[in-house]
Short mmCIF file of N, CA and C in Angstrom, two decimals:
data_model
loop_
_atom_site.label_atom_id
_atom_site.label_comp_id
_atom_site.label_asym_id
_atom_site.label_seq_id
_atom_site.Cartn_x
_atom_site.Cartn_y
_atom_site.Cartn_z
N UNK A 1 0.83 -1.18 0.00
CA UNK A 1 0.00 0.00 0.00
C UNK A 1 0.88 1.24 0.00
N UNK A 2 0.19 2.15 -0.45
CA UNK A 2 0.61 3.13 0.08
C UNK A 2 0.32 4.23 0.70
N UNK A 3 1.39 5.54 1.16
CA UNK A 3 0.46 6.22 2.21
C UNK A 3 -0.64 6.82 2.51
N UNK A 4 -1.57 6.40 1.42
CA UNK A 4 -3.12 6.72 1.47
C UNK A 4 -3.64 5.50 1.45
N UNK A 5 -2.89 4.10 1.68
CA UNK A 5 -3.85 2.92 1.71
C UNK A 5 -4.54 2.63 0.67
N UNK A 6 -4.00 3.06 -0.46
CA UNK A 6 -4.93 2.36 -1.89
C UNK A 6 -4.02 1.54 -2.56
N UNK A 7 -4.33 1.03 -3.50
CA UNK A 7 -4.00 -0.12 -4.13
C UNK A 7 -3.27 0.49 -5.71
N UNK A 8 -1.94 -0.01 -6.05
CA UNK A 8 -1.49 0.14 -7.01
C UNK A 8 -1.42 -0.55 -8.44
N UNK A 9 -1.01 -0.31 -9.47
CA UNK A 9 -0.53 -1.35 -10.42
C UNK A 9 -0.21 -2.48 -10.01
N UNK A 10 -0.20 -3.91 -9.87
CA UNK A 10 0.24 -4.84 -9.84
C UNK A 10 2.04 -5.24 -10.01
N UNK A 11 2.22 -4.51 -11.21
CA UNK A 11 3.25 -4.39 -11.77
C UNK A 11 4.61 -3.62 -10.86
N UNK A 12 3.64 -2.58 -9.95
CA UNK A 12 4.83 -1.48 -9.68
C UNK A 12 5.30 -2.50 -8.07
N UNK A 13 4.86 -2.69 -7.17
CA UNK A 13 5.61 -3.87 -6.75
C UNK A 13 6.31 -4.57 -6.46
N UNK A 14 6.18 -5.44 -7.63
CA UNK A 14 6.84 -6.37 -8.17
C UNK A 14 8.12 -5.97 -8.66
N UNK A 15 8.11 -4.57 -9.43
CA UNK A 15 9.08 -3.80 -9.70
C UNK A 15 10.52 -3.50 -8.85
N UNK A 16 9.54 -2.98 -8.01
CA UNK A 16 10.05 -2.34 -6.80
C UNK A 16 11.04 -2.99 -6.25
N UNK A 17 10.42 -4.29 -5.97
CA UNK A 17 11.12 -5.33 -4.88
C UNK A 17 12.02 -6.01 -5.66
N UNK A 18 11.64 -6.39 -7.12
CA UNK A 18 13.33 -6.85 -8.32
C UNK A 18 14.50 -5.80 -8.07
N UNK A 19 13.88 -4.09 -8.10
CA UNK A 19 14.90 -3.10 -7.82
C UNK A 19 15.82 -3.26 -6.56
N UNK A 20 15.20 -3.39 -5.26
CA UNK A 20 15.73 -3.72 -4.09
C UNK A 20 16.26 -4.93 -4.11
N UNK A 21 16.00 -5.76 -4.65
CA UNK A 21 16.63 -7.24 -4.50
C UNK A 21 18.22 -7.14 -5.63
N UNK A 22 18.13 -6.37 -6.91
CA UNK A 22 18.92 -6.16 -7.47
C UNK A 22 20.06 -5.21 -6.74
N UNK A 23 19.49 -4.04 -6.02
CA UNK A 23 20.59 -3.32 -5.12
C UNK A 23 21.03 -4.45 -4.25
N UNK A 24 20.57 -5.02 -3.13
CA UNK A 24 21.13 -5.96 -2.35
C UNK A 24 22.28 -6.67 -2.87
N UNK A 25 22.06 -7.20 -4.10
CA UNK A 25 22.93 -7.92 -5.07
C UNK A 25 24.37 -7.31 -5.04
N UNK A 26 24.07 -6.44 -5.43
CA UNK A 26 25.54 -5.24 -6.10
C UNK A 26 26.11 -4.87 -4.79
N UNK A 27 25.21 -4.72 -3.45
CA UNK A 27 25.67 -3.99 -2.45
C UNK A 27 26.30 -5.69 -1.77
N UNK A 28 26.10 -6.50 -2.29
CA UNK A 28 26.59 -7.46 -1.12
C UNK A 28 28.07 -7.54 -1.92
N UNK A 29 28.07 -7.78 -2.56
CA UNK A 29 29.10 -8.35 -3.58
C UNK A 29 30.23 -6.73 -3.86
N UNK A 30 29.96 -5.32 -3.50
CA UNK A 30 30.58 -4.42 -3.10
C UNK A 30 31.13 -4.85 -1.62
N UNK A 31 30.34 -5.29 -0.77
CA UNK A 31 30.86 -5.47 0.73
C UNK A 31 31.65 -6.51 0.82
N UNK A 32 31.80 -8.13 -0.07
CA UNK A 32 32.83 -8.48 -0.02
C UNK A 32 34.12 -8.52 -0.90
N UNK A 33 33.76 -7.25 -1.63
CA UNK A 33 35.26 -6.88 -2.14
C UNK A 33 35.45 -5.87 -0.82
N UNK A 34 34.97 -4.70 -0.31
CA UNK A 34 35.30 -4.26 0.60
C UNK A 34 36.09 -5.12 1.29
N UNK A 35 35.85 -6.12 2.30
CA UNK A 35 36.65 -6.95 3.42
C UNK A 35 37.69 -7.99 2.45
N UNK A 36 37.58 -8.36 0.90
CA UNK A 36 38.64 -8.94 0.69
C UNK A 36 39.61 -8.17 -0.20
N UNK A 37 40.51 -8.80 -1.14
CA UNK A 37 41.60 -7.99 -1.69
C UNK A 37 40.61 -7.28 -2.44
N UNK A 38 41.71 -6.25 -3.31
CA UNK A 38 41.10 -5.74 -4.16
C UNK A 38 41.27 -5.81 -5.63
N UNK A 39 41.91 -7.30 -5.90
CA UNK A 39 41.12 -8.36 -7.15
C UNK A 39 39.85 -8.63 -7.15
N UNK A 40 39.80 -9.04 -6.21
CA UNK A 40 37.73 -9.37 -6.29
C UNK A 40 37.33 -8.53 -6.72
N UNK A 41 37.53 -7.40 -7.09
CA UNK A 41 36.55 -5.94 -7.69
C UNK A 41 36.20 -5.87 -8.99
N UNK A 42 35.66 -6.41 -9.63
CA UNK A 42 36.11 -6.52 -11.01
C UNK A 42 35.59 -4.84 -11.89
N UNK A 43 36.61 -4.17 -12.41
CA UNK A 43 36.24 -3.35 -12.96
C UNK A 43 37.22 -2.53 -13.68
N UNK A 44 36.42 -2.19 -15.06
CA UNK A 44 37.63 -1.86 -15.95
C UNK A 44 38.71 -0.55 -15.11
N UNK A 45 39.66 -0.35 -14.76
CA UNK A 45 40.22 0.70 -14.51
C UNK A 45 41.24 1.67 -15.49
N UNK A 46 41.06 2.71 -15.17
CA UNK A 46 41.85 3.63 -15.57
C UNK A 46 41.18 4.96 -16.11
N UNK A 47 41.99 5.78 -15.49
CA UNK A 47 41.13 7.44 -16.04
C UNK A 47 40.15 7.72 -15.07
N UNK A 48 38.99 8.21 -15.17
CA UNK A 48 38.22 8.88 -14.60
C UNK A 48 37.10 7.63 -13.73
N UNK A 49 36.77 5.96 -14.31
CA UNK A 49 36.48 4.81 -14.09
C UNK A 49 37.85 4.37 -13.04
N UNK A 50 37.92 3.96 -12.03
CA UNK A 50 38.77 3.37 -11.33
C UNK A 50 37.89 3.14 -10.18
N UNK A 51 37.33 2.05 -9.79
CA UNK A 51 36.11 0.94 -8.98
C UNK A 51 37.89 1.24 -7.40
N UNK A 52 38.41 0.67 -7.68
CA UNK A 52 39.77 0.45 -6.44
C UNK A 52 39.68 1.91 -5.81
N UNK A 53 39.68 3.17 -6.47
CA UNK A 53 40.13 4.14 -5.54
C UNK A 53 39.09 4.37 -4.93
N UNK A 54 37.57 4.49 -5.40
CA UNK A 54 36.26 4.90 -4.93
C UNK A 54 36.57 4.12 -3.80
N UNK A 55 36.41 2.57 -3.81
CA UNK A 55 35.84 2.06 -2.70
C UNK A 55 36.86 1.61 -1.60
N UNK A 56 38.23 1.94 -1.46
CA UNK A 56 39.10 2.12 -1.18
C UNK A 56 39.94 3.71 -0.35
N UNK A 57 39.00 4.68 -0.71
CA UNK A 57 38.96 5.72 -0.33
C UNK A 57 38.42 5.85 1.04
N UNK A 58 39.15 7.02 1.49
CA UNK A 58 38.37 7.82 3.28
C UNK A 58 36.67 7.75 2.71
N UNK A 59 36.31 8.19 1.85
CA UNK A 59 34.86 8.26 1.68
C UNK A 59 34.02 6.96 1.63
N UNK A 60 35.05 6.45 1.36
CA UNK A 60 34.03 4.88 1.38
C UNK A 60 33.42 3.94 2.33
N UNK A 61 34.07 5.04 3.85
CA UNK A 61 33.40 4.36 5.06
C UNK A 61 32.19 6.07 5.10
N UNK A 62 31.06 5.70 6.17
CA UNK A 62 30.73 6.87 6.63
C UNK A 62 30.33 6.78 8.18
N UNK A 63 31.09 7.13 9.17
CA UNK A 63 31.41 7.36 10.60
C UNK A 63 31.87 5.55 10.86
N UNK A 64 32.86 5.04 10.00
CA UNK A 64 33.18 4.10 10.76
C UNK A 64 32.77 2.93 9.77
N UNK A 65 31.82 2.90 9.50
CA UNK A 65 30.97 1.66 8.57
C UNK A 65 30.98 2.23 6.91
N UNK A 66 31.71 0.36 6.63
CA UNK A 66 31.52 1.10 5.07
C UNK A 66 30.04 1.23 4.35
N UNK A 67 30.14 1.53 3.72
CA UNK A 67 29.30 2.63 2.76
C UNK A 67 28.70 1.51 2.00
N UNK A 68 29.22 0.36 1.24
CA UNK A 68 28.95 -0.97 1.21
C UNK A 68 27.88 -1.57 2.08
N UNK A 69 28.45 -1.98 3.56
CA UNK A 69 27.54 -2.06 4.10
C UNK A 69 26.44 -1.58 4.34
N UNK A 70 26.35 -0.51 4.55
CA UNK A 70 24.97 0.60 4.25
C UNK A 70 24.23 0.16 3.41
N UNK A 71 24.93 0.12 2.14
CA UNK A 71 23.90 -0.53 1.27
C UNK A 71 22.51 -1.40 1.05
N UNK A 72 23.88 -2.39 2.03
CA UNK A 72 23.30 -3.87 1.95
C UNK A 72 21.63 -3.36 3.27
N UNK A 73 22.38 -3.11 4.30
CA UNK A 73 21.12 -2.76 5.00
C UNK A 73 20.29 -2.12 4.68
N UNK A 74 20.21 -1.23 3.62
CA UNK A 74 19.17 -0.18 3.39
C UNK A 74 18.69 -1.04 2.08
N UNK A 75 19.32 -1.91 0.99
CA UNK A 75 18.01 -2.81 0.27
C UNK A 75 17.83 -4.14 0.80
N UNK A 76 18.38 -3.87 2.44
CA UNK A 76 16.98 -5.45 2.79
C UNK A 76 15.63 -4.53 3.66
N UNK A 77 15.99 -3.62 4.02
CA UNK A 77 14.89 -2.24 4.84
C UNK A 77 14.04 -2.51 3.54
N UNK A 78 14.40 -1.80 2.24
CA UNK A 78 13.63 -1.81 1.13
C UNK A 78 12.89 -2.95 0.39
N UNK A 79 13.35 -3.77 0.24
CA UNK A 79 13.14 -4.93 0.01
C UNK A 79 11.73 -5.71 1.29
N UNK A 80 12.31 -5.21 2.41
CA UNK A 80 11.31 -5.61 3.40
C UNK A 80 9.71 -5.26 3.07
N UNK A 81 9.70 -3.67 2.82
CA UNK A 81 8.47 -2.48 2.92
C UNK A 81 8.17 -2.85 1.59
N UNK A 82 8.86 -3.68 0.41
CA UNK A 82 8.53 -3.37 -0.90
C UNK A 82 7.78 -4.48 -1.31
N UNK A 83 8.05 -5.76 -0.19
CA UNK A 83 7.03 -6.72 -1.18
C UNK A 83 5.72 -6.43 -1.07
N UNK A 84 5.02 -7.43 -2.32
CA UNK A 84 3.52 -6.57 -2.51
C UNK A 84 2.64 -6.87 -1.13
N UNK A 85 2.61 -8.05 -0.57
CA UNK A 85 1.76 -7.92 1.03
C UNK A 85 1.86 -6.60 1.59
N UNK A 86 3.20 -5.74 1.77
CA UNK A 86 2.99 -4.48 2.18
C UNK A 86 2.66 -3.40 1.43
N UNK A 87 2.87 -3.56 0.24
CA UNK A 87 2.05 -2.49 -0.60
C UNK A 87 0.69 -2.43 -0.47
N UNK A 88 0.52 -3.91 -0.29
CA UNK A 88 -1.44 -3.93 -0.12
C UNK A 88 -2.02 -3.83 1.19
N UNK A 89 -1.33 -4.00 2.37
CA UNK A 89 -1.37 -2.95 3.85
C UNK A 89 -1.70 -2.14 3.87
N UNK A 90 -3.14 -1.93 4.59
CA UNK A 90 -3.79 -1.03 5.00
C UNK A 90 -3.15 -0.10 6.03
N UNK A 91 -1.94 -0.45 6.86
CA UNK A 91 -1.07 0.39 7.45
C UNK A 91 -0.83 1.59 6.62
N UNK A 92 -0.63 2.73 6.97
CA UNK A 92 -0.04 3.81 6.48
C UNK A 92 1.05 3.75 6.58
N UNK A 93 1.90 3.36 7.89
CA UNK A 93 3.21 3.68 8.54
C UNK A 93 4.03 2.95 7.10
N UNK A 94 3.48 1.52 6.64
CA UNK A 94 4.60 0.96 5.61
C UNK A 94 4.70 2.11 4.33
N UNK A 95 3.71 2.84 4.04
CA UNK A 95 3.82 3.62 3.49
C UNK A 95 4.83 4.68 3.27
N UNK A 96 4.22 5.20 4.87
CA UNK A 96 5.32 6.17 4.87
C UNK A 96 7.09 5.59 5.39
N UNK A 97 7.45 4.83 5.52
CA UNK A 97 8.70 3.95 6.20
C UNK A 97 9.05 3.98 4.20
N UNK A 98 8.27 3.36 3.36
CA UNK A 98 9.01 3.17 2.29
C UNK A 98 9.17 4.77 1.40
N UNK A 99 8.56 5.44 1.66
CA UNK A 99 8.25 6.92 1.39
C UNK A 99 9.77 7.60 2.13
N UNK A 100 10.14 7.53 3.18
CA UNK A 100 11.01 7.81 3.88
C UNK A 100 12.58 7.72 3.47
N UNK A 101 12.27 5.95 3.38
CA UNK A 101 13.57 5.31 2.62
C UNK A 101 13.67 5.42 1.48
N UNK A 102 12.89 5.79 0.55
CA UNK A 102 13.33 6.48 -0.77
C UNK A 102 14.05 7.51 -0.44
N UNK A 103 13.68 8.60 0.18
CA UNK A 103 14.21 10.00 0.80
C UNK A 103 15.14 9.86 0.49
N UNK A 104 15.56 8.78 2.18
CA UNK A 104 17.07 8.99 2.44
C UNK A 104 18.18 8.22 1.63
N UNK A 105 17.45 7.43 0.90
CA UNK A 105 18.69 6.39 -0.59
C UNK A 105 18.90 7.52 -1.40
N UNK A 106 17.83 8.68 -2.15
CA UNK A 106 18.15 9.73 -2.70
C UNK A 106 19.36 10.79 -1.99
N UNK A 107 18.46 11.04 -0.88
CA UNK A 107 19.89 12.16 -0.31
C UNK A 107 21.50 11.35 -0.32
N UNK A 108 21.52 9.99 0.52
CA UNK A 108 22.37 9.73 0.34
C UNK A 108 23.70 9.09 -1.07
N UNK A 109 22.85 8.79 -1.78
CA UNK A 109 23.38 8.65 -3.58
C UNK A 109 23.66 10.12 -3.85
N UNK A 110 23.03 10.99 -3.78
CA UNK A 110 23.77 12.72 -3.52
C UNK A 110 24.83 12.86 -3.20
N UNK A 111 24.79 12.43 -1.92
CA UNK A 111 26.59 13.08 -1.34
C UNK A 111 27.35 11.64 -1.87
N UNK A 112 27.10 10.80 -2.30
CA UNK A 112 28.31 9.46 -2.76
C UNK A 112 28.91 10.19 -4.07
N UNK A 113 27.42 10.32 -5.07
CA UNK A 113 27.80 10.96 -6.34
C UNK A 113 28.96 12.33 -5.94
N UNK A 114 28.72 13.55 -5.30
CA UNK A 114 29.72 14.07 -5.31
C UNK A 114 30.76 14.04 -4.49
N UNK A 115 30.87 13.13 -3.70
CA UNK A 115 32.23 12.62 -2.83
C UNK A 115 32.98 12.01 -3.99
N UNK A 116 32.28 11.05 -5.09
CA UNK A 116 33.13 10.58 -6.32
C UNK A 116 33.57 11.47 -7.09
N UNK A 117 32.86 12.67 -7.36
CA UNK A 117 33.19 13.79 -8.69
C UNK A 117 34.05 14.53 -8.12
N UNK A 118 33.62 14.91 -6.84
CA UNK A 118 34.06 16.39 -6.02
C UNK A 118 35.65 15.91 -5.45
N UNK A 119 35.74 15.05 -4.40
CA UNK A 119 36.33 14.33 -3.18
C UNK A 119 37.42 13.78 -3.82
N UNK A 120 37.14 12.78 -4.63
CA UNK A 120 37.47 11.56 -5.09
C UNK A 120 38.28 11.83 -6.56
N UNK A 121 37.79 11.93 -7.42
CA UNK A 121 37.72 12.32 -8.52
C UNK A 121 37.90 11.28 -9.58
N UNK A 122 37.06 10.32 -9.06
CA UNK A 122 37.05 9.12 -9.83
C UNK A 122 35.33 8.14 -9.86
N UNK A 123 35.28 7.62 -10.27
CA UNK A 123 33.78 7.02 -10.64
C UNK A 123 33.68 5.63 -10.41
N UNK A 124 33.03 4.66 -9.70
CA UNK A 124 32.74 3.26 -9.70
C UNK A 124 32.07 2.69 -10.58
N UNK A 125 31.90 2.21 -11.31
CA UNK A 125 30.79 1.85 -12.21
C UNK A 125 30.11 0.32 -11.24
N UNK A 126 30.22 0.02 -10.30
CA UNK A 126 29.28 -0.63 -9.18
C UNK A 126 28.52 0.25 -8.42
N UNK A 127 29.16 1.43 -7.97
CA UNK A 127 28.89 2.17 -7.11
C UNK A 127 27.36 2.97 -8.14
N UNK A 128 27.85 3.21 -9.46
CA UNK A 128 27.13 3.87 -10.32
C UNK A 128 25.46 2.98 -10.04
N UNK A 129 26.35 1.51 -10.15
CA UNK A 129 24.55 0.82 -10.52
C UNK A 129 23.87 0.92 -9.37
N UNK A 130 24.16 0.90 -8.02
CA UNK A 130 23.42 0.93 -6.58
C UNK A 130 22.78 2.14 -6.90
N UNK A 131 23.98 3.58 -7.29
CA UNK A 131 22.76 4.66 -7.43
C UNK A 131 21.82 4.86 -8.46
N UNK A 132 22.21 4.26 -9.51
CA UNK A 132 20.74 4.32 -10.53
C UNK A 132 19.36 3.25 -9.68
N UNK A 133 19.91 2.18 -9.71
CA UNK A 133 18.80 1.38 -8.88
C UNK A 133 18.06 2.10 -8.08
N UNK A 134 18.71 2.85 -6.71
CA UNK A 134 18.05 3.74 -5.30
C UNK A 134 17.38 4.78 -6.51
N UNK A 135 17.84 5.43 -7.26
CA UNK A 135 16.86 6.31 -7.63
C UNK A 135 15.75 5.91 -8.68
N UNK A 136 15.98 4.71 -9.33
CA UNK A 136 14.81 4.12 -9.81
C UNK A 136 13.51 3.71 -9.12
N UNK A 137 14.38 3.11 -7.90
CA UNK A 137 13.21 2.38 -6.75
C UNK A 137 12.75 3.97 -5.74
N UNK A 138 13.43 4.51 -6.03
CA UNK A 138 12.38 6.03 -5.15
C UNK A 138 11.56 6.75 -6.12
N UNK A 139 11.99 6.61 -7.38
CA UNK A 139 10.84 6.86 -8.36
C UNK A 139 9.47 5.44 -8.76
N UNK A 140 9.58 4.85 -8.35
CA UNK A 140 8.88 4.11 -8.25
C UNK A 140 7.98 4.16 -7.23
N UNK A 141 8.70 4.26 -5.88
CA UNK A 141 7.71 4.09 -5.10
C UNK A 141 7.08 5.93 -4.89
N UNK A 142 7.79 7.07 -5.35
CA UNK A 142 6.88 7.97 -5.92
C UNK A 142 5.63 8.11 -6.13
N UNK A 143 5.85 7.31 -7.47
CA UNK A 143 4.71 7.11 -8.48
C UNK A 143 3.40 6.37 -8.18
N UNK A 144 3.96 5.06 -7.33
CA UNK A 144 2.57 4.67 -6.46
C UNK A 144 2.36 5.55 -5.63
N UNK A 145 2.77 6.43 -4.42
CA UNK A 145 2.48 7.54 -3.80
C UNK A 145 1.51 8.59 -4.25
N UNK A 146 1.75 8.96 -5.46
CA UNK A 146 1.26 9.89 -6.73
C UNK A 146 0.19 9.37 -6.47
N UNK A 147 -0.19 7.92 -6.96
CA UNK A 147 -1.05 7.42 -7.93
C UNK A 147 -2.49 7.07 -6.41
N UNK A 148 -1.75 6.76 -5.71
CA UNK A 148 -2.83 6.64 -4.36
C UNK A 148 -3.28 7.81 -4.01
N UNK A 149 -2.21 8.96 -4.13
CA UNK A 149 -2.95 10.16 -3.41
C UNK A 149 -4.44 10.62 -4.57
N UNK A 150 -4.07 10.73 -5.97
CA UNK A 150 -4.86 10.84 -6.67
C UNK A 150 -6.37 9.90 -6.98
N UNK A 151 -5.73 8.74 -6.28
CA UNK A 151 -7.04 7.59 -5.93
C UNK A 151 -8.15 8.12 -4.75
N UNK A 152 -7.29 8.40 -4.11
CA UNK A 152 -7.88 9.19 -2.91
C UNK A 152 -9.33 10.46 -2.62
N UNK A 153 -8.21 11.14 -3.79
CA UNK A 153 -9.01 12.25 -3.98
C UNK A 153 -10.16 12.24 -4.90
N UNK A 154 -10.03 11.18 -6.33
CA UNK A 154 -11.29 10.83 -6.92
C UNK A 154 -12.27 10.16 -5.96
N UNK A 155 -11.93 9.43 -4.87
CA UNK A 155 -12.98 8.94 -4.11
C UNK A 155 -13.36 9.78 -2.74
N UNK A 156 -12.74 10.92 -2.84
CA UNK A 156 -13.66 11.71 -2.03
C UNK A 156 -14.64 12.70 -2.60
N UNK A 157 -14.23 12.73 -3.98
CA UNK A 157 -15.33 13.42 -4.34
C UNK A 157 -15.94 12.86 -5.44
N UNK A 158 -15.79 11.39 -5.47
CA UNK A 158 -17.26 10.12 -5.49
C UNK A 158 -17.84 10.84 -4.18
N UNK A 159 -17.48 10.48 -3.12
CA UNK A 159 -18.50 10.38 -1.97
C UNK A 159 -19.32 12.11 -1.50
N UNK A 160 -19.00 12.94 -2.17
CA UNK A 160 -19.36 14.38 -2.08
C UNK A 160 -20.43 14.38 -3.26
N UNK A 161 -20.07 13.58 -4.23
CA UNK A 161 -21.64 13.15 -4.84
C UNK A 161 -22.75 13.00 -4.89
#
């Protein structure tokens, strides 16, 4: 559901939760190149693409914990709120909890993106796919947001009828 408790596409979902299950993916498999060498990384290097310095960098922890890890915890959070049983929850709170965690995957893909451009001055192309994913899956769950509030409002004024 979402935070008006109406019912979405079928499709968006389903979506949703491939998106989160696909971040989990990339973010687990970032976290154990994090803790092992940095062969396991596989990625073309050189020039402005170099996967080793990003995740290898001061920026790649944030207060202590890598940034990796973060990941991983924030698409099983997502992944949790995203399968469709909770989309179709009459709870609000899952609503707003997945409403939330879009937020903060957006703000935080913000400061990664320019800790890489700004900070860093180099680009992950792993790091790249976690942030297209987070901002796919916050446009997603958007759009059901959108699409409930506007459900909403046609059925209040059915009932003003």
């Amino acid at each position: 559901m979402t935070p008006a408790g109406r019912s979405v596409r079928p499709w968006l979902p389903v979506s949703a939760l491939l998106l989160a299950v696909a971040g989990l993916v990339v973010s687990a498999y970032l976290t154990i190149a994090h803790f092992s060498s940095p062969e396991f990384l596989i990625c073309a290097e050189g020039g402005v693409v170099d996967c080793h310095s990003v995740t290898t960098s001061p920026e790649s922890e944030f207060f202590g914990i890598p940034v990796a890890v973060l990941g991983v915890l924030y698409f099983v959070f997502m992944a949790a709120v995203d399968v469709p049983a909770a989309w179709r929850s009459t709870n609000p709170v899952l609503g707003w909890l997945r409403l939330g965690g879009a937020a903060v995957g957006v703000l935080f893909v913000v400061y990664l993106v320019a800790a890489e451009l700004v900070l860093i001055g180099k680009i992950c192309l792993w790091c790249t796919v976690v942030h297209v994913v987070t901002l796919a899956l916050a446009g997603l769950i958007l759009a059901g947001a959108l699409a409930a509030t506007g459900g909403q409002q046609r059925d209040q004024l059915d009932a003003q009828d």
